[in-house]
Amino acid sequence: MLKKILQTIYSVYGFLLFVILLLLLLPLFFIASLLGEIKGGNMIYKVCSWWADAWLFLIGIHTKIIHEQQQSEIRPCIFVANHISYMDIPMIVKILREPIRVLGKQEMAGIPIFGFVYRNAVVMVNRKNPEQRQKSVNRLKAVLRQGISIFIFPEGTFNESDAPLKSFYDGAFRIALETNTPIQPIIFPDTVKRLHHKSVFSLSPGKCRAVYLPMVDVSAYSQQDQEALKQAVYNQMEAGLLRYTNNAS
């Protein structure tokens, strides 16, 4: 019972800090929103990185970045990662110190304060509307043509199953093949330990790893090989999650 009370107090502390830091940086986000889609968007991600640095430090979460094959990493690319916790979002802007654009669910734009930053930072998608979904895909392709990497959670929503991954949507792999852009898989083996998707009061300090798996060159695949590409990335990420979940170092 005492442990549960302390964790609840810590969680409240963490989310109060989350909001306070967001409010302190809000003027910078507002200025960035006036600078246009490219320059302003890049500035927003830089400010988000400062926010993540401060927040994760103040709540006692230490990030560790592992590159399994750094020499093969190319930019721009399509980042893909497993999605199992709200902590995945701060980890994105913590570890990616470069201009990116994240594909995000439209529903998140309605959250007070955070929603303003979200609307100016992500490419929003409504998966239930095919027309809007295609517009989001076209915008992501335009971002890649500007030399800016994109980030997609191929599972679409939280993985609440006991399996390492949910099944993947096609979007990231279709874009990769249509634009001949390499895929950079990343896994977050610890975010669910730091903040479980079942409760916002499960926040806990500790280590949070981000693992860059070997980059996937899509030039060997044709557009008819989309399923094969998707399965290859899925297999690599699943094996990585099993490997690093069983290895705490």
mmCIF file of C-alpha atoms in Angstrom:
data_model
loop_
_atom_site.group_PDB
_atom_site.id
_atom_site.type_symbol
_atom_site.label_atom_id
_atom_site.label_comp_id
_atom_site.label_asym_id
_atom_site.label_seq_id
_atom_site.Cartn_x
_atom_site.Cartn_y
_atom_site.Cartn_z
ATOM 1 C CA MET A 1 0.000 0.000 0.000
ATOM 2 C CA LEU A 2 2.830 2.416 0.894
ATOM 3 C CA LYS A 3 4.559 1.686 -2.425
ATOM 4 C CA LYS A 4 1.329 2.406 -4.305
ATOM 5 C CA ILE A 5 0.837 5.716 -2.458
ATOM 6 C CA LEU A 6 4.424 6.805 -3.152
ATOM 7 C CA GLN A 7 4.082 5.909 -6.835
ATOM 8 C CA THR A 8 0.856 7.920 -7.093
ATOM 9 C CA ILE A 9 2.566 10.958 -5.502
ATOM 10 C CA TYR A 10 5.519 10.551 -7.851
ATOM 11 C CA SER A 11 3.198 10.257 -10.858
ATOM 12 C CA VAL A 12 1.328 13.435 -9.896
ATOM 13 C CA TYR A 13 4.694 15.193 -9.464
ATOM 14 C CA GLY A 14 5.773 13.979 -12.912
ATOM 15 C CA PHE A 15 2.628 15.152 -14.688
ATOM 16 C CA LEU A 16 2.636 18.522 -12.907
ATOM 17 C CA LEU A 17 6.205 19.010 -14.141
ATOM 18 C CA PHE A 18 5.085 17.932 -17.613
ATOM 19 C CA VAL A 19 2.490 20.724 -17.715
ATOM 20 C CA ILE A 20 4.659 23.382 -16.040
ATOM 21 C CA LEU A 21 7.550 22.865 -18.471
ATOM 22 C CA LEU A 22 5.115 22.917 -21.384
ATOM 23 C CA LEU A 23 3.673 26.229 -20.166
ATOM 24 C CA LEU A 24 7.141 27.735 -19.717
ATOM 25 C CA LEU A 25 8.072 26.823 -23.287
ATOM 26 C CA LEU A 26 4.709 27.814 -24.783
ATOM 27 C CA PRO A 27 5.956 31.249 -25.997
ATOM 28 C CA LEU A 28 8.692 29.506 -27.999
ATOM 29 C CA PHE A 29 6.160 27.086 -29.483
ATOM 30 C CA PHE A 30 3.955 30.053 -30.442
ATOM 31 C CA ILE A 31 6.864 31.857 -32.138
ATOM 32 C CA ALA A 32 7.763 28.668 -34.004
ATOM 33 C CA SER A 33 4.178 28.292 -35.237
ATOM 34 C CA LEU A 34 4.569 31.648 -37.039
ATOM 35 C CA LEU A 35 7.737 30.669 -38.907
ATOM 36 C CA GLY A 36 6.170 28.396 -41.511
ATOM 37 C CA GLU A 37 5.834 24.663 -41.952
ATOM 38 C CA ILE A 38 9.519 23.811 -42.450
ATOM 39 C CA LYS A 39 11.478 26.330 -40.364
ATOM 40 C CA GLY A 40 8.793 26.545 -37.703
ATOM 41 C CA GLY A 41 8.305 22.780 -37.575
ATOM 42 C CA ASN A 42 12.046 22.212 -37.150
ATOM 43 C CA MET A 43 12.142 24.750 -34.323
ATOM 44 C CA ILE A 44 9.207 23.063 -32.570
ATOM 45 C CA TYR A 45 11.061 19.739 -32.520
ATOM 46 C CA LYS A 46 14.176 21.433 -31.138
ATOM 47 C CA VAL A 47 12.135 23.001 -28.331
ATOM 48 C CA CYS A 48 10.445 19.623 -27.705
ATOM 49 C CA SER A 49 13.915 18.098 -27.281
ATOM 50 C CA TRP A 50 14.769 20.713 -24.625
ATOM 51 C CA TRP A 51 11.475 19.931 -22.895
ATOM 52 C CA ALA A 52 12.198 16.174 -22.943
ATOM 53 C CA ASP A 53 15.744 16.720 -21.611
ATOM 54 C CA ALA A 54 14.451 18.735 -18.651
ATOM 55 C CA TRP A 55 11.405 16.586 -17.877
ATOM 56 C CA LEU A 56 13.138 13.207 -18.023
ATOM 57 C CA PHE A 57 16.028 14.506 -15.908
ATOM 58 C CA LEU A 58 13.734 15.983 -13.259
ATOM 59 C CA ILE A 59 11.676 12.799 -12.915
ATOM 60 C CA GLY A 60 14.740 10.574 -12.696
ATOM 61 C CA ILE A 61 14.538 8.743 -16.027
ATOM 62 C CA HIS A 62 17.916 8.027 -17.579
ATOM 63 C CA THR A 63 17.979 7.363 -21.323
ATOM 64 C CA LYS A 64 20.480 5.042 -22.962
ATOM 65 C CA ILE A 65 20.865 5.013 -26.749
ATOM 66 C CA ILE A 66 22.259 1.913 -28.456
ATOM 67 C CA HIS A 67 23.241 1.794 -32.156
ATOM 68 C CA GLU A 68 23.633 -1.782 -33.366
ATOM 69 C CA GLN A 69 25.018 -0.764 -36.767
ATOM 70 C CA GLN A 70 25.622 2.991 -36.841
ATOM 71 C CA GLN A 71 27.660 3.042 -40.055
ATOM 72 C CA SER A 72 24.608 1.998 -42.092
ATOM 73 C CA GLU A 73 22.334 4.840 -40.923
ATOM 74 C CA ILE A 74 21.195 7.201 -43.719
ATOM 75 C CA ARG A 75 19.062 10.352 -43.652
ATOM 76 C CA PRO A 76 16.356 11.148 -44.531
ATOM 77 C CA CYS A 77 14.734 7.882 -43.515
ATOM 78 C CA ILE A 78 11.490 6.483 -42.177
ATOM 79 C CA PHE A 79 11.787 5.780 -38.449
ATOM 80 C CA VAL A 80 9.499 3.053 -37.131
ATOM 81 C CA ALA A 81 9.177 1.932 -33.506
ATOM 82 C CA ASN A 82 7.081 -0.220 -31.221
ATOM 83 C CA HIS A 83 4.283 1.618 -29.386
ATOM 84 C CA ILE A 84 3.397 0.462 -25.882
ATOM 85 C CA SER A 85 3.437 3.538 -23.624
ATOM 86 C CA TYR A 86 2.785 7.288 -23.519
ATOM 87 C CA MET A 87 6.485 7.475 -22.615
ATOM 88 C CA ASP A 88 7.291 6.601 -26.253
ATOM 89 C CA ILE A 89 6.525 10.208 -27.280
ATOM 90 C CA PRO A 90 9.028 11.935 -24.949
ATOM 91 C CA MET A 91 11.582 9.307 -25.968
ATOM 92 C CA ILE A 92 11.181 10.209 -29.644
ATOM 93 C CA VAL A 93 12.054 13.879 -29.116
ATOM 94 C CA LYS A 94 14.758 12.954 -26.597
ATOM 95 C CA ILE A 95 16.740 10.615 -28.840
ATOM 96 C CA LEU A 96 16.156 12.130 -32.298
ATOM 97 C CA ARG A 97 18.187 15.343 -32.315
ATOM 98 C CA GLU A 98 17.391 16.124 -35.938
ATOM 99 C CA PRO A 99 14.463 17.539 -37.927
ATOM 100 C CA ILE A 100 11.681 14.953 -38.142
ATOM 101 C CA ARG A 101 7.912 14.831 -38.543
ATOM 102 C CA VAL A 102 5.828 12.315 -36.619
ATOM 103 C CA LEU A 103 2.584 10.780 -37.867
ATOM 104 C CA GLY A 104 0.086 11.117 -35.016
ATOM 105 C CA LYS A 105 -3.560 10.392 -34.253
ATOM 106 C CA GLN A 106 -5.923 13.322 -34.823
ATOM 107 C CA GLU A 107 -7.703 12.733 -31.492
ATOM 108 C CA MET A 108 -4.675 13.955 -29.516
ATOM 109 C CA ALA A 109 -5.051 17.461 -30.950
ATOM 110 C CA GLY A 110 -7.974 18.175 -28.598
ATOM 111 C CA ILE A 111 -5.894 18.011 -25.388
ATOM 112 C CA PRO A 112 -5.613 21.509 -23.806
ATOM 113 C CA ILE A 113 -2.179 23.211 -24.184
ATOM 114 C CA PHE A 114 -0.515 20.008 -25.421
ATOM 115 C CA GLY A 115 -2.906 20.019 -28.367
ATOM 116 C CA PHE A 116 -1.544 23.352 -29.639
ATOM 117 C CA VAL A 117 2.001 21.962 -29.735
ATOM 118 C CA TYR A 118 0.737 18.685 -31.194
ATOM 119 C CA ARG A 119 -1.156 20.349 -34.066
ATOM 120 C CA ASN A 120 1.965 22.285 -35.078
ATOM 121 C CA ALA A 121 4.396 19.397 -34.650
ATOM 122 C CA VAL A 122 2.845 16.281 -36.176
ATOM 123 C CA VAL A 123 1.282 15.134 -39.412
ATOM 124 C CA MET A 124 -2.178 14.188 -38.146
ATOM 125 C CA VAL A 125 -4.064 11.198 -39.472
ATOM 126 C CA ASN A 126 -7.660 10.019 -39.197
ATOM 127 C CA ARG A 127 -7.398 6.312 -39.982
ATOM 128 C CA LYS A 128 -11.185 5.998 -40.303
ATOM 129 C CA ASN A 129 -11.327 8.449 -43.228
ATOM 130 C CA PRO A 130 -9.616 7.134 -46.408
ATOM 131 C CA GLU A 131 -9.452 10.591 -48.011
ATOM 132 C CA GLN A 132 -7.803 12.201 -44.976
ATOM 133 C CA ARG A 133 -5.517 9.199 -44.621
ATOM 134 C CA GLN A 134 -4.292 9.700 -48.202
ATOM 135 C CA LYS A 135 -3.719 13.412 -47.538
ATOM 136 C CA SER A 136 -1.540 12.476 -44.571
ATOM 137 C CA VAL A 137 0.458 10.061 -46.736
ATOM 138 C CA ASN A 138 0.974 12.749 -49.394
ATOM 139 C CA ARG A 139 2.165 15.209 -46.756
ATOM 140 C CA LEU A 140 4.646 12.676 -45.375
ATOM 141 C CA LYS A 141 6.035 12.144 -48.882
ATOM 142 C CA ALA A 142 6.393 15.916 -49.279
ATOM 143 C CA VAL A 143 8.320 16.041 -45.989
ATOM 144 C CA LEU A 144 10.735 13.364 -47.260
ATOM 145 C CA ARG A 145 11.284 15.368 -50.466
ATOM 146 C CA GLN A 146 12.390 18.271 -48.246
ATOM 147 C CA GLY A 147 15.125 16.031 -46.828
ATOM 148 C CA ILE A 148 13.362 15.618 -43.479
ATOM 149 C CA SER A 149 12.894 12.184 -41.907
ATOM 150 C CA ILE A 150 9.481 10.952 -40.766
ATOM 151 C CA PHE A 151 8.442 8.808 -37.803
ATOM 152 C CA ILE A 152 5.587 6.291 -37.849
ATOM 153 C CA PHE A 153 4.342 3.796 -35.265
ATOM 154 C CA PRO A 154 3.440 0.916 -37.625
ATOM 155 C CA GLU A 155 1.239 -0.727 -34.974
ATOM 156 C CA GLY A 156 -0.975 2.371 -35.089
ATOM 157 C CA THR A 157 -2.083 2.172 -31.451
ATOM 158 C CA PHE A 158 -0.779 0.813 -28.148
ATOM 159 C CA ASN A 159 0.174 -2.826 -28.085
ATOM 160 C CA GLU A 160 -1.893 -4.062 -25.113
ATOM 161 C CA SER A 161 -1.320 -7.734 -25.877
ATOM 162 C CA ASP A 162 1.228 -10.104 -24.350
ATOM 163 C CA ALA A 163 3.063 -10.361 -27.691
ATOM 164 C CA PRO A 164 6.129 -8.148 -28.354
ATOM 165 C CA LEU A 165 4.318 -6.411 -31.245
ATOM 166 C CA LYS A 166 0.877 -5.986 -32.760
ATOM 167 C CA SER A 167 0.396 -6.481 -36.477
ATOM 168 C CA PHE A 168 1.660 -3.611 -38.636
ATOM 169 C CA TYR A 169 -0.281 -1.238 -40.868
ATOM 170 C CA ASP A 170 0.959 -0.862 -44.449
ATOM 171 C CA GLY A 171 1.554 2.910 -44.539
ATOM 172 C CA ALA A 172 5.229 3.174 -43.566
ATOM 173 C CA PHE A 173 6.227 0.398 -45.956
ATOM 174 C CA ARG A 174 4.186 1.688 -48.865
ATOM 175 C CA ILE A 175 5.742 5.143 -48.467
ATOM 176 C CA ALA A 176 9.221 3.599 -48.202
ATOM 177 C CA LEU A 177 8.787 1.702 -51.474
ATOM 178 C CA GLU A 178 7.111 4.561 -53.345
ATOM 179 C CA THR A 179 9.852 7.032 -52.345
ATOM 180 C CA ASN A 180 12.780 4.564 -52.148
ATOM 181 C CA THR A 181 13.488 5.694 -48.584
ATOM 182 C CA PRO A 182 15.330 3.405 -46.133
ATOM 183 C CA ILE A 183 13.599 2.288 -42.941
ATOM 184 C CA GLN A 184 15.263 2.791 -39.555
ATOM 185 C CA PRO A 185 13.703 0.486 -36.949
ATOM 186 C CA ILE A 186 13.962 1.574 -33.307
ATOM 187 C CA ILE A 187 12.764 -0.364 -30.278
ATOM 188 C CA PHE A 188 11.809 0.962 -26.847
ATOM 189 C CA PRO A 189 12.126 -2.058 -24.514
ATOM 190 C CA ASP A 190 11.697 -0.110 -21.255
ATOM 191 C CA THR A 191 9.020 2.562 -21.789
ATOM 192 C CA VAL A 192 6.227 0.285 -20.547
ATOM 193 C CA LYS A 193 8.221 -0.204 -17.323
ATOM 194 C CA ARG A 194 8.516 3.552 -16.829
ATOM 195 C CA LEU A 195 4.831 4.254 -17.630
ATOM 196 C CA HIS A 196 2.390 1.407 -18.197
ATOM 197 C CA HIS A 197 -0.399 2.004 -20.712
ATOM 198 C CA LYS A 198 -2.978 0.745 -18.197
ATOM 199 C CA SER A 199 -2.560 3.644 -15.748
ATOM 200 C CA VAL A 200 -1.213 7.210 -15.771
ATOM 201 C CA PHE A 201 -0.307 6.633 -12.108
ATOM 202 C CA SER A 202 2.263 3.955 -12.961
ATOM 203 C CA LEU A 203 5.119 6.399 -13.662
ATOM 204 C CA SER A 204 8.454 5.203 -12.247
ATOM 205 C CA PRO A 205 12.078 6.414 -12.425
ATOM 206 C CA GLY A 206 14.856 4.331 -13.931
ATOM 207 C CA LYS A 207 16.579 3.431 -17.179
ATOM 208 C CA CYS A 208 14.900 3.822 -20.559
ATOM 209 C CA ARG A 209 16.718 2.402 -23.578
ATOM 210 C CA ALA A 210 16.292 3.252 -27.244
ATOM 211 C CA VAL A 211 17.865 0.745 -29.625
ATOM 212 C CA TYR A 212 18.603 1.580 -33.257
ATOM 213 C CA LEU A 213 18.401 -1.742 -35.095
ATOM 214 C CA PRO A 214 20.211 -2.171 -38.436
ATOM 215 C CA MET A 215 18.713 0.051 -41.137
ATOM 216 C CA VAL A 216 16.632 -1.674 -43.817
ATOM 217 C CA ASP A 217 17.554 -0.836 -47.424
ATOM 218 C CA VAL A 218 14.341 -1.012 -49.464
ATOM 219 C CA SER A 219 16.027 -0.857 -52.885
ATOM 220 C CA ALA A 220 16.072 -4.661 -53.038
ATOM 221 C CA TYR A 221 12.248 -4.717 -52.801
ATOM 222 C CA SER A 222 9.738 -3.908 -55.529
ATOM 223 C CA GLN A 223 6.342 -2.328 -54.807
ATOM 224 C CA GLN A 224 4.849 -5.814 -55.113
ATOM 225 C CA ASP A 225 7.063 -6.893 -52.201
ATOM 226 C CA GLN A 226 5.365 -4.641 -49.632
ATOM 227 C CA GLU A 227 4.212 -7.561 -47.478
ATOM 228 C CA ALA A 228 7.685 -9.108 -47.544
ATOM 229 C CA LEU A 229 9.265 -5.801 -46.491
ATOM 230 C CA LYS A 230 6.723 -5.324 -43.720
ATOM 231 C CA GLN A 231 7.334 -8.859 -42.445
ATOM 232 C CA ALA A 232 11.120 -8.428 -42.559
ATOM 233 C CA VAL A 233 10.942 -5.269 -40.425
ATOM 234 C CA TYR A 234 8.408 -6.887 -38.082
ATOM 235 C CA ASN A 235 10.665 -9.923 -37.591
ATOM 236 C CA GLN A 236 13.695 -7.736 -36.894
ATOM 237 C CA MET A 237 11.849 -5.607 -34.337
ATOM 238 C CA GLU A 238 10.207 -8.596 -32.656
ATOM 239 C CA ALA A 239 13.563 -10.361 -32.274
ATOM 240 C CA GLY A 240 15.123 -7.150 -30.951
ATOM 241 C CA LEU A 241 12.403 -6.645 -28.353
ATOM 242 C CA LEU A 242 12.732 -10.231 -27.138
ATOM 243 C CA ARG A 243 16.513 -9.873 -26.989
ATOM 244 C CA TYR A 244 16.604 -6.576 -25.081
ATOM 245 C CA THR A 245 13.643 -7.352 -22.829
ATOM 246 C CA ASN A 246 15.471 -10.445 -21.614
ATOM 247 C CA ASN A 247 18.738 -8.485 -21.325
ATOM 248 C CA ALA A 248 18.455 -5.632 -18.824
ATOM 249 C CA SER A 249 21.889 -4.117 -19.566
#
